[in-house]
Amino acid sequence: MTGEGASLAWPSSPPPPAEAGWQWALNGVPELPRVRAQLRRGLAEESDGSPQAAELDEAVVLAFDEMASNALRHGGGGVHAQVRRTPRAWLVEVRDSAVQRPPQPAVGRDPSQGGLGLYLIAEMADAHGWHSTDGQKSVWALLPRR
């Protein structure tokens, strides 16, 4: 997967409505292991315990981690992340201060160099996008749940 045939930008659109869920204000990448553990526990409590549900939960954790780490590394601060429930999916949404910089998947980069997380999320998600809201950029993905 090199991203050669994929779109260079995520679609610009707001996320679907979702119920309240978990949220975090993030200041740095070192916080992510703790937050991933909290998210994993929360998802497990909401899950039916099946192997398929566990696999879907891990996809949510992976998408969250990729999106949050991107925002922390490239988003200009003010990072807020949340995972909320829709009728059939989990909505992962991460906001940062880089309103003028839409999510930009890596193009033509050797996969060993990283930068392919946005492609991975787009493949796993039922829908994904970004938009500007309240002076922040919001990047979101809708991942299936059981």
C-alpha positions as protocol buffer text, in pm:
chain_id: "A"
residue {
  index: 1
  type: MET
  ca { x: 0 y: 0 z: 0 }
}
residue {
  index: 2
  type: THR
  ca { x: 171 y: 315 z: -119 }
}
residue {
  index: 3
  type: GLY
  ca { x: -129 y: 539 z: -164 }
}
residue {
  index: 4
  type: GLU
  ca { x: -56 y: 589 z: -532 }
}
residue {
  index: 5
  type: GLY
  ca { x: -416 y: 530 z: -642 }
}
residue {
  index: 6
  type: ALA
  ca { x: -592 y: 684 z: -344 }
}
residue {
  index: 7
  type: SER
  ca { x: -725 y: 1035 z: -313 }
}
residue {
  index: 8
  type: LEU
  ca { x: -478 y: 1292 z: -184 }
}
residue {
  index: 9
  type: ALA
  ca { x: -726 y: 1439 z: 62 }
}
residue {
  index: 10
  type: TRP
  ca { x: -1005 y: 1319 z: 286 }
}
residue {
  index: 11
  type: PRO
  ca { x: -1353 y: 1443 z: 193 }
}
residue {
  index: 12
  type: SER
  ca { x: -1465 y: 1764 z: 358 }
}
residue {
  index: 13
  type: SER
  ca { x: -1786 y: 1695 z: 548 }
}
residue {
  index: 14
  type: PRO
  ca { x: -1910 y: 1702 z: 907 }
}
residue {
  index: 15
  type: PRO
  ca { x: -1948 y: 1374 z: 1096 }
}
residue {
  index: 16
  type: PRO
  ca { x: -2286 y: 1211 z: 1149 }
}
residue {
  index: 17
  type: PRO
  ca { x: -2471 y: 1275 z: 1476 }
}
residue {
  index: 18
  type: ALA
  ca { x: -2359 y: 1060 z: 1768 }
}
residue {
  index: 19
  type: GLU
  ca { x: -2437 y: 1008 z: 2135 }
}
residue {
  index: 20
  type: ALA
  ca { x: -2209 y: 1121 z: 2413 }
}
residue {
  index: 21
  type: GLY
  ca { x: -1910 y: 898 z: 2476 }
}
residue {
  index: 22
  type: TRP
  ca { x: -1550 y: 918 z: 2591 }
}
residue {
  index: 23
  type: GLN
  ca { x: -1338 y: 1229 z: 2544 }
}
residue {
  index: 24
  type: TRP
  ca { x: -986 y: 1342 z: 2620 }
}
residue {
  index: 25
  type: ALA
  ca { x: -782 y: 1661 z: 2601 }
}
residue {
  index: 26
  type: LEU
  ca { x: -440 y: 1552 z: 2477 }
}
residue {
  index: 27
  type: ASN
  ca { x: -112 y: 1735 z: 2530 }
}
residue {
  index: 28
  type: GLY
  ca { x: 146 y: 1488 z: 2398 }
}
residue {
  index: 29
  type: VAL
  ca { x: 213 y: 1150 z: 2240 }
}
residue {
  index: 30
  type: PRO
  ca { x: 332 y: 1001 z: 2575 }
}
residue {
  index: 31
  type: GLU
  ca { x: -33 y: 1016 z: 2696 }
}
residue {
  index: 32
  type: LEU
  ca { x: -156 y: 783 z: 2423 }
}
residue {
  index: 33
  type: PRO
  ca { x: -80 y: 444 z: 2588 }
}
residue {
  index: 34
  type: ARG
  ca { x: -292 y: 543 z: 2891 }
}
residue {
  index: 35
  type: VAL
  ca { x: -576 y: 673 z: 2675 }
}
residue {
  index: 36
  type: ARG
  ca { x: -567 y: 366 z: 2447 }
}
residue {
  index: 37
  type: ALA
  ca { x: -600 y: 145 z: 2756 }
}
residue {
  index: 38
  type: GLN
  ca { x: -898 y: 349 z: 2879 }
}
residue {
  index: 39
  type: LEU
  ca { x: -1063 y: 329 z: 2537 }
}
residue {
  index: 40
  type: ARG
  ca { x: -996 y: -45 z: 2509 }
}
residue {
  index: 41
  type: ARG
  ca { x: -1159 y: -104 z: 2851 }
}
residue {
  index: 42
  type: GLY
  ca { x: -1459 y: 112 z: 2764 }
}
residue {
  index: 43
  type: LEU
  ca { x: -1514 y: -62 z: 2432 }
}
residue {
  index: 44
  type: ALA
  ca { x: -1486 y: -404 z: 2597 }
}
residue {
  index: 45
  type: GLU
  ca { x: -1756 y: -305 z: 2848 }
}
residue {
  index: 46
  type: GLU
  ca { x: -1987 y: -207 z: 2559 }
}
residue {
  index: 47
  type: SER
  ca { x: -1905 y: -518 z: 2353 }
}
residue {
  index: 48
  type: ASP
  ca { x: -2083 y: -852 z: 2329 }
}
residue {
  index: 49
  type: GLY
  ca { x: -1751 y: -1028 z: 2398 }
}
residue {
  index: 50
  type: SER
  ca { x: -1738 y: -1215 z: 2068 }
}
residue {
  index: 51
  type: PRO
  ca { x: -1412 y: -1249 z: 1873 }
}
residue {
  index: 52
  type: GLN
  ca { x: -1563 y: -1040 z: 1594 }
}
residue {
  index: 53
  type: ALA
  ca { x: -1652 y: -761 z: 1839 }
}
residue {
  index: 54
  type: ALA
  ca { x: -1299 y: -771 z: 1983 }
}
residue {
  index: 55
  type: GLU
  ca { x: -1157 y: -733 z: 1633 }
}
residue {
  index: 56
  type: LEU
  ca { x: -1385 y: -439 z: 1558 }
}
residue {
  index: 57
  type: ASP
  ca { x: -1291 y: -279 z: 1892 }
}
residue {
  index: 58
  type: GLU
  ca { x: -921 y: -306 z: 1804 }
}
residue {
  index: 59
  type: ALA
  ca { x: -990 y: -129 z: 1474 }
}
residue {
  index: 60
  type: VAL
  ca { x: -1144 y: 159 z: 1672 }
}
residue {
  index: 61
  type: VAL
  ca { x: -839 y: 175 z: 1900 }
}
residue {
  index: 62
  type: LEU
  ca { x: -605 y: 171 z: 1598 }
}
residue {
  index: 63
  type: ALA
  ca { x: -798 y: 447 z: 1419 }
}
residue {
  index: 64
  type: PHE
  ca { x: -808 y: 654 z: 1739 }
}
residue {
  index: 65
  type: ASP
  ca { x: -434 y: 613 z: 1793 }
}
residue {
  index: 66
  type: GLU
  ca { x: -345 y: 704 z: 1434 }
}
residue {
  index: 67
  type: MET
  ca { x: -570 y: 1010 z: 1430 }
}
residue {
  index: 68
  type: ALA
  ca { x: -465 y: 1132 z: 1775 }
}
residue {
  index: 69
  type: SER
  ca { x: -93 y: 1084 z: 1710 }
}
residue {
  index: 70
  type: ASN
  ca { x: -126 y: 1270 z: 1375 }
}
residue {
  index: 71
  type: ALA
  ca { x: -301 y: 1559 z: 1550 }
}
residue {
  index: 72
  type: LEU
  ca { x: -41 y: 1570 z: 1826 }
}
residue {
  index: 73
  type: ARG
  ca { x: 250 y: 1563 z: 1580 }
}
residue {
  index: 74
  type: HIS
  ca { x: 112 y: 1788 z: 1306 }
}
residue {
  index: 75
  type: GLY
  ca { x: -197 y: 1966 z: 1439 }
}
residue {
  index: 76
  type: GLY
  ca { x: -64 y: 2275 z: 1610 }
}
residue {
  index: 77
  type: GLY
  ca { x: -193 y: 2196 z: 1961 }
}
residue {
  index: 78
  type: GLY
  ca { x: -532 y: 2214 z: 2124 }
}
residue {
  index: 79
  type: VAL
  ca { x: -595 y: 1844 z: 2057 }
}
residue {
  index: 80
  type: HIS
  ca { x: -926 y: 1699 z: 2175 }
}
residue {
  index: 81
  type: ALA
  ca { x: -1031 y: 1344 z: 2093 }
}
residue {
  index: 82
  type: GLN
  ca { x: -1357 y: 1161 z: 2142 }
}
residue {
  index: 83
  type: VAL
  ca { x: -1520 y: 831 z: 2063 }
}
residue {
  index: 84
  type: ARG
  ca { x: -1900 y: 833 z: 2045 }
}
residue {
  index: 85
  type: ARG
  ca { x: -2171 y: 583 z: 1955 }
}
residue {
  index: 86
  type: THR
  ca { x: -2401 y: 597 z: 1654 }
}
residue {
  index: 87
  type: PRO
  ca { x: -2675 y: 339 z: 1596 }
}
residue {
  index: 88
  type: ARG
  ca { x: -2438 y: 104 z: 1408 }
}
residue {
  index: 89
  type: ALA
  ca { x: -2085 y: 239 z: 1453 }
}
residue {
  index: 90
  type: TRP
  ca { x: -1829 y: 416 z: 1666 }
}
residue {
  index: 91
  type: LEU
  ca { x: -1746 y: 773 z: 1565 }
}
residue {
  index: 92
  type: VAL
  ca { x: -1382 y: 859 z: 1628 }
}
residue {
  index: 93
  type: GLU
  ca { x: -1326 y: 1235 z: 1609 }
}
residue {
  index: 94
  type: VAL
  ca { x: -1005 y: 1427 z: 1676 }
}
residue {
  index: 95
  type: ARG
  ca { x: -980 y: 1806 z: 1672 }
}
residue {
  index: 96
  type: ASP
  ca { x: -667 y: 2020 z: 1652 }
}
residue {
  index: 97
  type: SER
  ca { x: -570 y: 2381 z: 1581 }
}
residue {
  index: 98
  type: ALA
  ca { x: -439 y: 2332 z: 1225 }
}
residue {
  index: 99
  type: VAL
  ca { x: -759 y: 2449 z: 1055 }
}
residue {
  index: 100
  type: GLN
  ca { x: -576 y: 2536 z: 731 }
}
residue {
  index: 101
  type: ARG
  ca { x: -414 y: 2190 z: 701 }
}
residue {
  index: 102
  type: PRO
  ca { x: -662 y: 1919 z: 599 }
}
residue {
  index: 103
  type: PRO
  ca { x: -563 y: 1556 z: 656 }
}
residue {
  index: 104
  type: GLN
  ca { x: -315 y: 1468 z: 384 }
}
residue {
  index: 105
  type: PRO
  ca { x: -231 y: 1101 z: 327 }
}
residue {
  index: 106
  type: ALA
  ca { x: 133 y: 1031 z: 239 }
}
residue {
  index: 107
  type: VAL
  ca { x: 192 y: 988 z: -134 }
}
residue {
  index: 108
  type: GLY
  ca { x: 480 y: 800 z: -294 }
}
residue {
  index: 109
  type: ARG
  ca { x: 646 y: 723 z: 38 }
}
residue {
  index: 110
  type: ASP
  ca { x: 807 y: 389 z: 115 }
}
residue {
  index: 111
  type: PRO
  ca { x: 564 y: 211 z: 354 }
}
residue {
  index: 112
  type: SER
  ca { x: 855 y: 149 z: 593 }
}
residue {
  index: 113
  type: GLN
  ca { x: 875 y: 528 z: 640 }
}
residue {
  index: 114
  type: GLY
  ca { x: 524 y: 545 z: 789 }
}
residue {
  index: 115
  type: GLY
  ca { x: 257 y: 794 z: 697 }
}
residue {
  index: 116
  type: LEU
  ca { x: 0 y: 543 z: 573 }
}
residue {
  index: 117
  type: GLY
  ca { x: -233 y: 560 z: 874 }
}
residue {
  index: 118
  type: LEU
  ca { x: -492 y: 773 z: 696 }
}
residue {
  index: 119
  type: TYR
  ca { x: -517 y: 515 z: 416 }
}
residue {
  index: 120
  type: LEU
  ca { x: -559 y: 238 z: 671 }
}
residue {
  index: 121
  type: ILE
  ca { x: -833 y: 427 z: 853 }
}
residue {
  index: 122
  type: ALA
  ca { x: -1014 y: 502 z: 525 }
}
residue {
  index: 123
  type: GLU
  ca { x: -1008 y: 131 z: 438 }
}
residue {
  index: 124
  type: MET
  ca { x: -1143 y: 24 z: 780 }
}
residue {
  index: 125
  type: ALA
  ca { x: -1407 y: 297 z: 810 }
}
residue {
  index: 126
  type: ASP
  ca { x: -1765 y: 297 z: 686 }
}
residue {
  index: 127
  type: ALA
  ca { x: -1718 y: 672 z: 629 }
}
residue {
  index: 128
  type: HIS
  ca { x: -1455 y: 935 z: 705 }
}
residue {
  index: 129
  type: GLY
  ca { x: -1394 y: 1304 z: 657 }
}
residue {
  index: 130
  type: TRP
  ca { x: -1290 y: 1634 z: 807 }
}
residue {
  index: 131
  type: HIS
  ca { x: -1430 y: 1982 z: 853 }
}
residue {
  index: 132
  type: SER
  ca { x: -1366 y: 2308 z: 1036 }
}
residue {
  index: 133
  type: THR
  ca { x: -1567 y: 2378 z: 1348 }
}
residue {
  index: 134
  type: ASP
  ca { x: -1530 y: 2629 z: 1630 }
}
residue {
  index: 135
  type: GLY
  ca { x: -1189 y: 2741 z: 1497 }
}
residue {
  index: 136
  type: GLN
  ca { x: -1052 y: 2388 z: 1490 }
}
residue {
  index: 137
  type: LYS
  ca { x: -1003 y: 2115 z: 1233 }
}
residue {
  index: 138
  type: SER
  ca { x: -1209 y: 1803 z: 1305 }
}
residue {
  index: 139
  type: VAL
  ca { x: -1096 y: 1474 z: 1149 }
}
residue {
  index: 140
  type: TRP
  ca { x: -1337 y: 1183 z: 1189 }
}
residue {
  index: 141
  type: ALA
  ca { x: -1395 y: 819 z: 1099 }
}
residue {
  index: 142
  type: LEU
  ca { x: -1699 y: 597 z: 1146 }
}
residue {
  index: 143
  type: LEU
  ca { x: -1601 y: 239 z: 1237 }
}
residue {
  index: 144
  type: PRO
  ca { x: -1842 y: -56 z: 1260 }
}
residue {
  index: 145
  type: ARG
  ca { x: -1937 y: -205 z: 1596 }
}
residue {
  index: 146
  type: ARG
  ca { x: -2134 y: -504 z: 1722 }
}
